[in-house]
Structure formats: structure tokens, C-alpha cells
Amino acid sequence: MAENTPTLTALVYKKLVESQQALRDKKLDSSMAILQGIANNVENTPYDNAMIWHMLGYIHYEQGDLKSAAEAFERVFEFDVPQSLSQSNHKILAQTYMAMDRYKEALPHLRNWLEHADRDQEEVHVLIAHCLYEIKQFKSAVSHLQTAIDSYRVMGKAPLEPWLNLLQASLAQMDDVKHRIDTIKLLLAWYPKPEYWLALASSYAQLEKMDNYLAILALAQRKELLTSESQYVSLASVYFAQGAPQKATEMLEEGMHKQLVQRNVRNLRFLASAYSMAREFQAALIPLRQAAALSEDGELDIMLGNALYQLGRWQEASAALAKGLEKGEVKHTTTAWLLLGQSLLNLKQYDDAIAAFEQAALDEQRADQAQQWLKYVRYEKERQEKLKLEAS
């Protein structure tokens, strides 16, 4: 590597100036033609040729011909060039390879750039980390990112948001949830965005720290940071699983009120299930009726019938249960027949109740229970008939 910066021959210097002016004027073809005319001159010095190829690389780059640009920049290293040109060439060649998604080829040029850089080393560390991430060398990527971030923090500067995001993405690939949480907290300290609160909550859920998860999401709700259906439904699901169905209904109702959560069959069924678990059967009726009307199978009609049964609304319960059984595809058919029979019994429709219990009795596992109801309804029917006779 030459120690002193050599000088260009007069002709090459003149043509380089003309080419640069054409490049500034956006006359890319002219800029290239000027250099191509002198590229193979036998009078050129090695430094002349290196500068010509370096400039040709820039022109190809500006034209969007990255492959030709990389080839031109590679040609520069065929010549003995000063450190400043070598450094500039390593930098632009690394960026060219990265733009082509050729990350492995970019790495040696980035490392050379880093080795000789006297400033902005943090930027180079991050570029190296980006390449390492793309080739799935996540541990090494984290090391370079941490170096850049620590350097900025020592200087009292906030690490750039993309750096922290790349760090947390790398840690996520390594399943290093603990350190990912630390990184997300840094993001929240410097760039407090809704998605980082939700990412933090998700990370705590991965560690099964559900108290932290719920606390953060509850905070996100108060700050009105929840902006999507998946966020509302996810939080409602955790409340439901944690035995807090009332909180689940609040989340779903809020999301639906804001028109973020669709009132489709799935979400309405979830809402109704949460109300039912909370023993709020009256509140469950609206989503159940809406969901049942949208559903082709009878499962939601059965759920509606159960809610109405719990409220003692026997006529409506029997109608919903009968409709559900007629639609079919009911998971617990025997239970539905038993509920229908009990509803009809309360309406004193004894013959219809007997028919329902007889259907339930076809299930061998529940036959004894159904037979007990049959025995009771027949007794009650006979007792009511005797009372009528005595009254007349």
C-alpha cells in the first residue's frame, strides 16, 4: 500500500473532472463514455487506473447497475493505491454488496473499513451487525450492536432506534428473552411508541410472567395504545384464561365500540362465553343472538338456549335449543336434549319433554340421567292429570 498520495496524470485528471461534471448534470452515459475512452491507455499509471475504475463504479451505481458497479470497485484493488482511496473503495463496495443482498461478500470490506476508521465506528459496527443478522450469525450481530450502543451511551447520546430494533430482533432469534426485555426497555426510554409496550408485554408472556404481562397491557389500555383487533383479543384471552372473564368482556366490548374488533362469529362467541363464565347471562344474550344468526351450525343456538335457560326464560330457551339441534353440528348433543327436556318440563309440555329425554337416553353414558328425568316427567304428567280430574 502506497504511503504518499500519488498524483494523477494531466489527461486523466482532466477527464475525471469532465466525468464528474457530467455526473452532477445527470448525464450518466456521457460521464461513463468519457472514462471508457481513457480506461485502457497504456500511458495510465496504476493510480490513474484505480481512480478511473473507482469513478466507473460510482457511475454504474448511480445507473442502478449494481453488478457492474461491484465489478468496477473490485478492479480498484488490482492496483497499489493510497489508504484514503482504499478505505473509500472498501466502504462503497461494502454498501454495493449490501444493496445486492450479498452480505457475506460485504463483510470483509466492512471489517477493513472498521479496522482503519478513525471516526463513526459505531455506524460500521451496525452495518456489520446487519450483514451478520442476514446470514443468521445472531450472536456476533448482537456483539457488534452492543459495542455501537454502549459507545453512544458512554458519550451521552441516545442509540439510534433502528440499532435497538435490530438488537431486539437478533435477541429474539436467539430466544434470549431476558436481554430482549432489557433492549425493549431502552426503546421505551428513548422512543416510547405503542408497539414497544406491546412487545414488552409479549416478552413477559414468553417468560410466563403473566402478572407483568397483564399489568403492561392494562397500562397500554389506559394509555389508549391498543390499536388492533389482535391486541384487544389477545389481552381478552389472557384475562379469560386467568379467570377474569369480566375483564375479558370489557376488553372485547371496548374494541368493538371502537370498531377495531369485528363483530364476527368468532369474536361474538368469545364475548358471549366470557359473559357466561362471569354468570352474566343477560349480557350474553345480545352477542349470542347475533352470532347464532351468522352461524350455519347449531352450536351457538345451543349456547343461547343455555343462557336463556339460566335466566328462566323457558319458552325462548326451548325454541333456541330446538333450533340448534335442528341445525346440527352440536358438540354436546345429549346435554342439549337434556336442557330442552327441562325447559319443556318447566313449560309443562310433558309429551315434548318426554320426547327430548328419550333422545338423551340414546346416549349410553348419560342414559341413567335421562331415565331419571323421564321417570320424573312421567310422574309429574300423571300427577298434573290427576289434579285436573279432581278439580273437575
Coordinates of C-alpha atoms in Angstrom, one line a residue, residues 16-358:
L16 CA -12.1 12.7 -14.3
V17 CA -13.2 16.4 -13.8
E18 CA -15.2 16.3 -17.0
S19 CA -16.8 13.0 -16.0
Q20 CA -17.7 14.2 -12.5
Q21 CA -19.3 17.3 -14.0
A22 CA -21.4 15.2 -16.4
L23 CA -22.4 13.0 -13.4
R24 CA -23.5 16.1 -11.5
D25 CA -25.5 17.2 -14.6
K26 CA -27.2 13.7 -14.5
K27 CA -25.6 12.9 -17.9
L28 CA -24.7 9.4 -16.8
D29 CA -24.0 8.0 -20.3
S30 CA -21.7 10.9 -21.1
S31 CA -20.0 10.6 -17.8
M32 CA -19.2 6.9 -18.4
A33 CA -18.2 7.4 -22.1
I34 CA -15.6 10.0 -21.0
L35 CA -13.9 7.5 -18.7
Q36 CA -14.2 4.5 -21.0
G37 CA -12.3 6.4 -23.6
I38 CA -9.2 6.5 -21.4
A39 CA -9.6 3.3 -19.4
N40 CA -7.1 1.3 -21.3
N41 CA -4.5 3.9 -22.1
V42 CA -1.0 2.4 -21.8
E43 CA 0.2 5.8 -20.5
N44 CA -2.0 5.5 -17.4
T45 CA -0.3 5.0 -14.1
P46 CA -1.7 2.4 -11.6
Y47 CA -3.2 5.3 -9.6
D48 CA -4.9 6.6 -12.8
N49 CA -6.5 3.2 -13.5
A50 CA -7.6 2.8 -9.9
M51 CA -9.3 6.2 -9.9
I52 CA -10.9 5.5 -13.3
W53 CA -12.4 2.2 -12.1
H54 CA -13.5 3.8 -8.8
M55 CA -15.3 6.5 -10.7
L56 CA -16.8 4.0 -13.1
G57 CA -18.1 2.1 -10.1
Y58 CA -19.9 5.2 -8.9
I59 CA -21.5 5.8 -12.3
H60 CA -22.7 2.2 -12.6
Y61 CA -24.1 2.6 -9.0
E62 CA -26.0 5.7 -10.0
Q63 CA -27.4 3.9 -13.0
G64 CA -28.6 1.1 -10.8
D65 CA -26.3 -1.4 -12.3
L66 CA -25.0 -2.8 -9.0
K67 CA -23.4 -5.9 -10.5
S68 CA -21.2 -3.7 -12.8
A69 CA -20.6 -1.3 -10.0
A70 CA -19.2 -4.1 -7.8
E71 CA -17.0 -5.4 -10.6
A72 CA -15.6 -1.9 -11.2
F73 CA -14.9 -1.3 -7.5
E74 CA -13.2 -4.7 -7.2
R75 CA -10.9 -3.7 -10.1
V76 CA -9.5 -0.8 -7.9
F77 CA -7.8 -3.4 -5.6
E78 CA -5.7 -4.6 -8.5
F79 CA -3.6 -1.5 -8.1
D80 CA -1.3 -0.2 -5.4
V81 CA -3.5 2.7 -4.1
P82 CA -3.2 5.1 -1.1
Q83 CA -5.0 4.3 2.1
S84 CA -7.6 7.0 1.6
L85 CA -8.8 5.6 -1.7
S86 CA -8.6 2.0 -0.4
Q87 CA -10.8 3.0 2.5
S88 CA -13.3 4.8 0.4
N89 CA -13.4 1.9 -2.0
H90 CA -14.0 -0.7 0.7
K91 CA -16.8 1.5 2.1
I92 CA -18.7 1.9 -1.2
L93 CA -18.1 -1.7 -2.3
A94 CA -19.5 -3.0 1.0
Q95 CA -22.6 -0.8 0.6
T96 CA -23.0 -2.1 -3.0
Y97 CA -22.8 -5.7 -1.9
M98 CA -25.4 -5.0 0.8
A99 CA -27.7 -3.4 -1.7
M100 CA -27.4 -6.6 -3.7
D101 CA -28.2 -8.7 -0.6
R102 CA -24.7 -10.2 -0.9
Y103 CA -23.9 -9.9 2.8
K104 CA -21.1 -12.4 3.0
E105 CA -19.2 -10.5 0.3
A106 CA -19.8 -7.2 2.1
L107 CA -18.4 -8.3 5.4
P108 CA -14.6 -8.3 4.6
H109 CA -14.9 -4.8 3.2
L110 CA -16.8 -3.6 6.2
R111 CA -14.3 -5.1 8.6
N112 CA -11.5 -3.5 6.6
W113 CA -13.4 -0.2 6.9
L114 CA -13.8 -0.7 10.6
E115 CA -10.1 -1.5 11.1
H116 CA -9.0 1.8 9.6
A117 CA -11.9 4.0 10.5
D118 CA -10.9 6.9 12.8
R119 CA -14.5 8.1 13.4
D120 CA -18.1 6.8 13.0
Q121 CA -17.0 3.3 14.0
E122 CA -20.5 2.8 15.5
E123 CA -22.1 3.1 12.1
V124 CA -19.7 0.4 10.7
H125 CA -20.4 -1.9 13.7
V126 CA -24.1 -1.6 12.9
L127 CA -23.6 -2.3 9.2
I128 CA -21.6 -5.4 10.1
A129 CA -24.3 -6.5 12.5
H130 CA -26.9 -6.1 9.7
C131 CA -24.9 -8.4 7.5
L132 CA -24.4 -10.9 10.3
Y133 CA -28.1 -10.9 11.0
E134 CA -29.0 -11.6 7.4
I135 CA -26.6 -14.6 7.4
K136 CA -28.1 -15.8 10.7
Q137 CA -25.0 -15.2 12.8
F138 CA -27.1 -13.6 15.5
K139 CA -24.7 -13.9 18.4
S140 CA -22.0 -12.0 16.5
A141 CA -24.6 -9.4 15.4
V142 CA -25.5 -8.8 19.0
S143 CA -21.9 -8.3 19.9
H144 CA -21.3 -5.6 17.2
L145 CA -24.6 -3.9 18.1
Q146 CA -23.9 -3.8 21.8
T147 CA -20.5 -2.2 21.0
A148 CA -22.1 0.6 19.0
I149 CA -24.9 1.1 21.5
D150 CA -22.5 1.2 24.5
S151 CA -20.2 3.6 22.7
Y152 CA -23.1 6.0 22.2
R153 CA -24.3 5.7 25.8
V154 CA -20.8 6.5 27.1
M155 CA -20.9 9.7 25.0
G156 CA -24.3 10.6 26.5
K157 CA -26.0 10.0 23.1
A158 CA -29.2 8.0 22.5
P159 CA -28.6 4.9 20.4
L160 CA -30.5 5.1 17.1
E161 CA -33.9 3.4 17.1
P162 CA -33.0 1.1 14.2
W163 CA -30.0 -0.1 16.1
L164 CA -32.1 -1.1 19.1
N165 CA -34.7 -2.7 16.9
L166 CA -32.0 -4.8 15.2
L167 CA -30.6 -5.8 18.6
Q168 CA -34.0 -6.9 19.9
A169 CA -34.7 -8.8 16.6
S170 CA -31.3 -10.6 17.0
L171 CA -32.0 -11.5 20.6
A172 CA -35.5 -12.8 19.6
Q173 CA -33.8 -15.1 17.0
M174 CA -31.6 -16.4 19.9
D175 CA -34.6 -16.8 22.2
D176 CA -32.8 -14.6 24.7
V177 CA -36.0 -13.1 26.1
K178 CA -34.4 -11.6 29.2
H179 CA -31.9 -9.5 27.3
R180 CA -34.6 -8.7 24.7
I181 CA -36.7 -7.2 27.5
D182 CA -33.8 -5.0 28.6
T183 CA -33.5 -3.8 25.0
I184 CA -37.2 -3.1 24.7
K185 CA -37.0 -1.0 27.9
L186 CA -34.2 1.0 26.3
L187 CA -36.5 1.6 23.3
L188 CA -39.3 2.7 25.6
A189 CA -36.9 5.1 27.4
W190 CA -35.8 6.8 24.2
Y191 CA -38.6 6.1 21.7
P192 CA -41.8 5.4 23.7
K193 CA -44.1 4.0 21.0
P194 CA -47.2 1.8 21.5
E195 CA -45.6 -1.2 19.7
Y196 CA -42.8 -1.3 22.2
W197 CA -45.2 -1.6 25.2
L198 CA -46.9 -4.4 23.4
A199 CA -43.6 -6.1 22.5
L200 CA -42.6 -5.8 26.2
A201 CA -45.9 -7.4 27.3
S202 CA -45.4 -10.2 24.7
S203 CA -41.9 -10.9 26.0
Y204 CA -43.1 -11.2 29.6
A205 CA -45.8 -13.6 28.3
Q206 CA -43.0 -15.8 26.8
L207 CA -41.4 -16.0 30.3
E208 CA -44.9 -16.8 31.7
K209 CA -44.8 -13.8 33.9
M210 CA -48.5 -13.2 33.4
D211 CA -48.7 -10.6 36.2
N212 CA -46.2 -8.4 34.3
Y213 CA -48.0 -9.1 31.0
L214 CA -51.4 -8.1 32.3
A215 CA -50.0 -5.0 34.1
I216 CA -48.3 -3.7 31.0
L217 CA -51.3 -4.4 28.8
A218 CA -53.6 -2.7 31.3
L219 CA -51.3 0.3 31.2
A220 CA -51.4 0.2 27.4
Q221 CA -55.2 0.1 27.5
R222 CA -55.3 3.2 29.9
K223 CA -52.9 5.0 27.6
E224 CA -55.1 4.0 24.6
L225 CA -52.2 2.3 22.9
L226 CA -54.1 -0.7 21.7
T227 CA -54.8 -0.2 18.1
S228 CA -55.7 -3.5 16.5
E229 CA -58.1 -6.4 16.8
S230 CA -55.3 -8.9 17.7
Q231 CA -54.2 -6.8 20.6
Y232 CA -57.6 -6.5 22.1
V233 CA -58.5 -10.2 21.6
S234 CA -55.1 -11.3 22.9
L235 CA -55.5 -9.3 26.1
A236 CA -59.1 -10.5 26.5
S237 CA -57.9 -14.1 26.0
V238 CA -55.3 -13.8 28.8
Y239 CA -57.9 -12.3 31.2
F240 CA -60.2 -15.2 30.3
A241 CA -57.5 -17.8 30.8
Q242 CA -56.6 -16.1 34.1
G243 CA -60.1 -16.5 35.4
A244 CA -61.1 -12.8 35.0
P245 CA -64.0 -13.1 32.4
Q246 CA -65.4 -9.7 33.4
K247 CA -62.2 -8.0 32.3
A248 CA -62.3 -10.0 29.1
T249 CA -65.8 -8.8 28.3
E250 CA -64.6 -5.2 29.0
M251 CA -61.7 -5.5 26.6
L252 CA -63.9 -7.0 23.8
E253 CA -66.7 -4.5 24.2
E254 CA -64.2 -1.6 24.1
G255 CA -62.6 -3.0 21.0
M256 CA -66.0 -3.5 19.3
H257 CA -67.1 0.0 20.4
K258 CA -64.0 1.5 18.8
Q259 CA -64.7 -0.7 15.7
L260 CA -61.3 -2.3 16.0
V261 CA -62.7 -5.7 16.9
Q262 CA -65.1 -7.2 14.3
R263 CA -68.5 -8.4 15.4
N264 CA -67.9 -11.7 13.6
V265 CA -69.0 -15.2 14.8
R266 CA -65.6 -15.9 16.4
N267 CA -65.4 -12.7 18.4
L268 CA -69.1 -12.7 19.4
R269 CA -68.9 -16.2 20.6
F270 CA -65.8 -15.3 22.7
L271 CA -67.7 -12.4 24.2
A272 CA -70.7 -14.5 25.0
S273 CA -68.5 -17.2 26.5
A274 CA -66.8 -14.6 28.7
Y275 CA -70.2 -13.2 29.8
S276 CA -71.5 -16.7 30.5
M277 CA -68.4 -17.6 32.6
A278 CA -69.0 -14.4 34.6
R279 CA -72.6 -15.6 35.1
E280 CA -73.9 -12.5 33.3
F281 CA -76.3 -14.4 31.1
Q282 CA -78.5 -11.4 30.3
A283 CA -75.5 -9.6 28.8
A284 CA -74.5 -12.7 26.9
L285 CA -77.9 -12.7 25.0
I286 CA -77.1 -9.9 22.5
P287 CA -73.8 -11.4 21.2
L288 CA -75.2 -14.9 21.3
R289 CA -78.2 -13.9 19.2
Q290 CA -76.0 -12.0 16.7
A291 CA -73.5 -14.9 16.5
A292 CA -76.2 -17.5 16.1
A293 CA -77.8 -15.6 13.3
L294 CA -74.5 -15.6 11.5
S295 CA -73.5 -19.2 12.2
E296 CA -74.5 -22.2 10.0
D297 CA -74.1 -24.8 12.7
G298 CA -76.3 -25.1 15.8
E299 CA -73.6 -24.7 18.5
L300 CA -74.3 -21.0 19.1
D301 CA -78.1 -21.6 19.3
I302 CA -77.4 -24.1 22.0
M303 CA -75.3 -21.6 23.9
L304 CA -78.1 -19.1 23.5
G305 CA -80.6 -21.7 24.8
N306 CA -78.4 -22.3 27.8
A307 CA -78.2 -18.6 28.7
L308 CA -82.0 -18.3 28.4
Y309 CA -82.4 -21.4 30.5
Q310 CA -80.2 -19.9 33.2
L311 CA -82.5 -16.8 33.1
G312 CA -85.6 -19.0 33.5
R313 CA -87.0 -17.9 30.1
W314 CA -88.2 -21.4 29.2
Q315 CA -90.1 -20.6 26.1
E316 CA -87.3 -18.8 24.4
A317 CA -84.8 -21.4 25.7
S318 CA -86.7 -24.3 24.2
A319 CA -87.0 -22.5 20.9
A320 CA -83.3 -21.8 20.7
L321 CA -82.3 -25.3 21.8
A322 CA -84.7 -26.9 19.3
K323 CA -83.3 -24.7 16.5
G324 CA -79.7 -25.6 17.4
L325 CA -80.5 -29.3 17.4
E326 CA -82.2 -28.9 14.0
K327 CA -79.2 -27.1 12.5
G328 CA -76.9 -29.9 13.8
E329 CA -73.1 -30.0 14.3
V330 CA -73.6 -29.6 18.0
K331 CA -70.7 -30.8 20.2
H332 CA -72.7 -31.9 23.3
T333 CA -75.9 -33.1 21.8
T334 CA -77.0 -35.1 24.8
T335 CA -76.7 -32.1 27.1
A336 CA -78.7 -30.0 24.6
W337 CA -81.5 -32.6 24.6
L338 CA -81.5 -32.7 28.4
L339 CA -81.7 -28.9 28.6
L340 CA -84.5 -28.9 26.1
G341 CA -86.4 -31.5 28.1
Q342 CA -86.0 -29.5 31.3
S343 CA -87.2 -26.3 29.5
L344 CA -90.2 -28.1 28.2
L345 CA -90.9 -29.7 31.5
N346 CA -91.0 -26.2 33.1
L347 CA -93.5 -25.2 30.4
K348 CA -95.5 -28.3 31.4
Q349 CA -95.2 -29.6 27.8
Y350 CA -94.8 -33.1 29.1
D351 CA -95.1 -35.1 25.9
D352 CA -92.5 -32.9 24.2
A353 CA -90.3 -33.1 27.3
I354 CA -90.5 -36.9 27.2
A355 CA -89.5 -37.0 23.6
A356 CA -86.5 -34.9 24.4
F357 CA -85.4 -37.0 27.3
E358 CA -85.8 -40.1 25.2

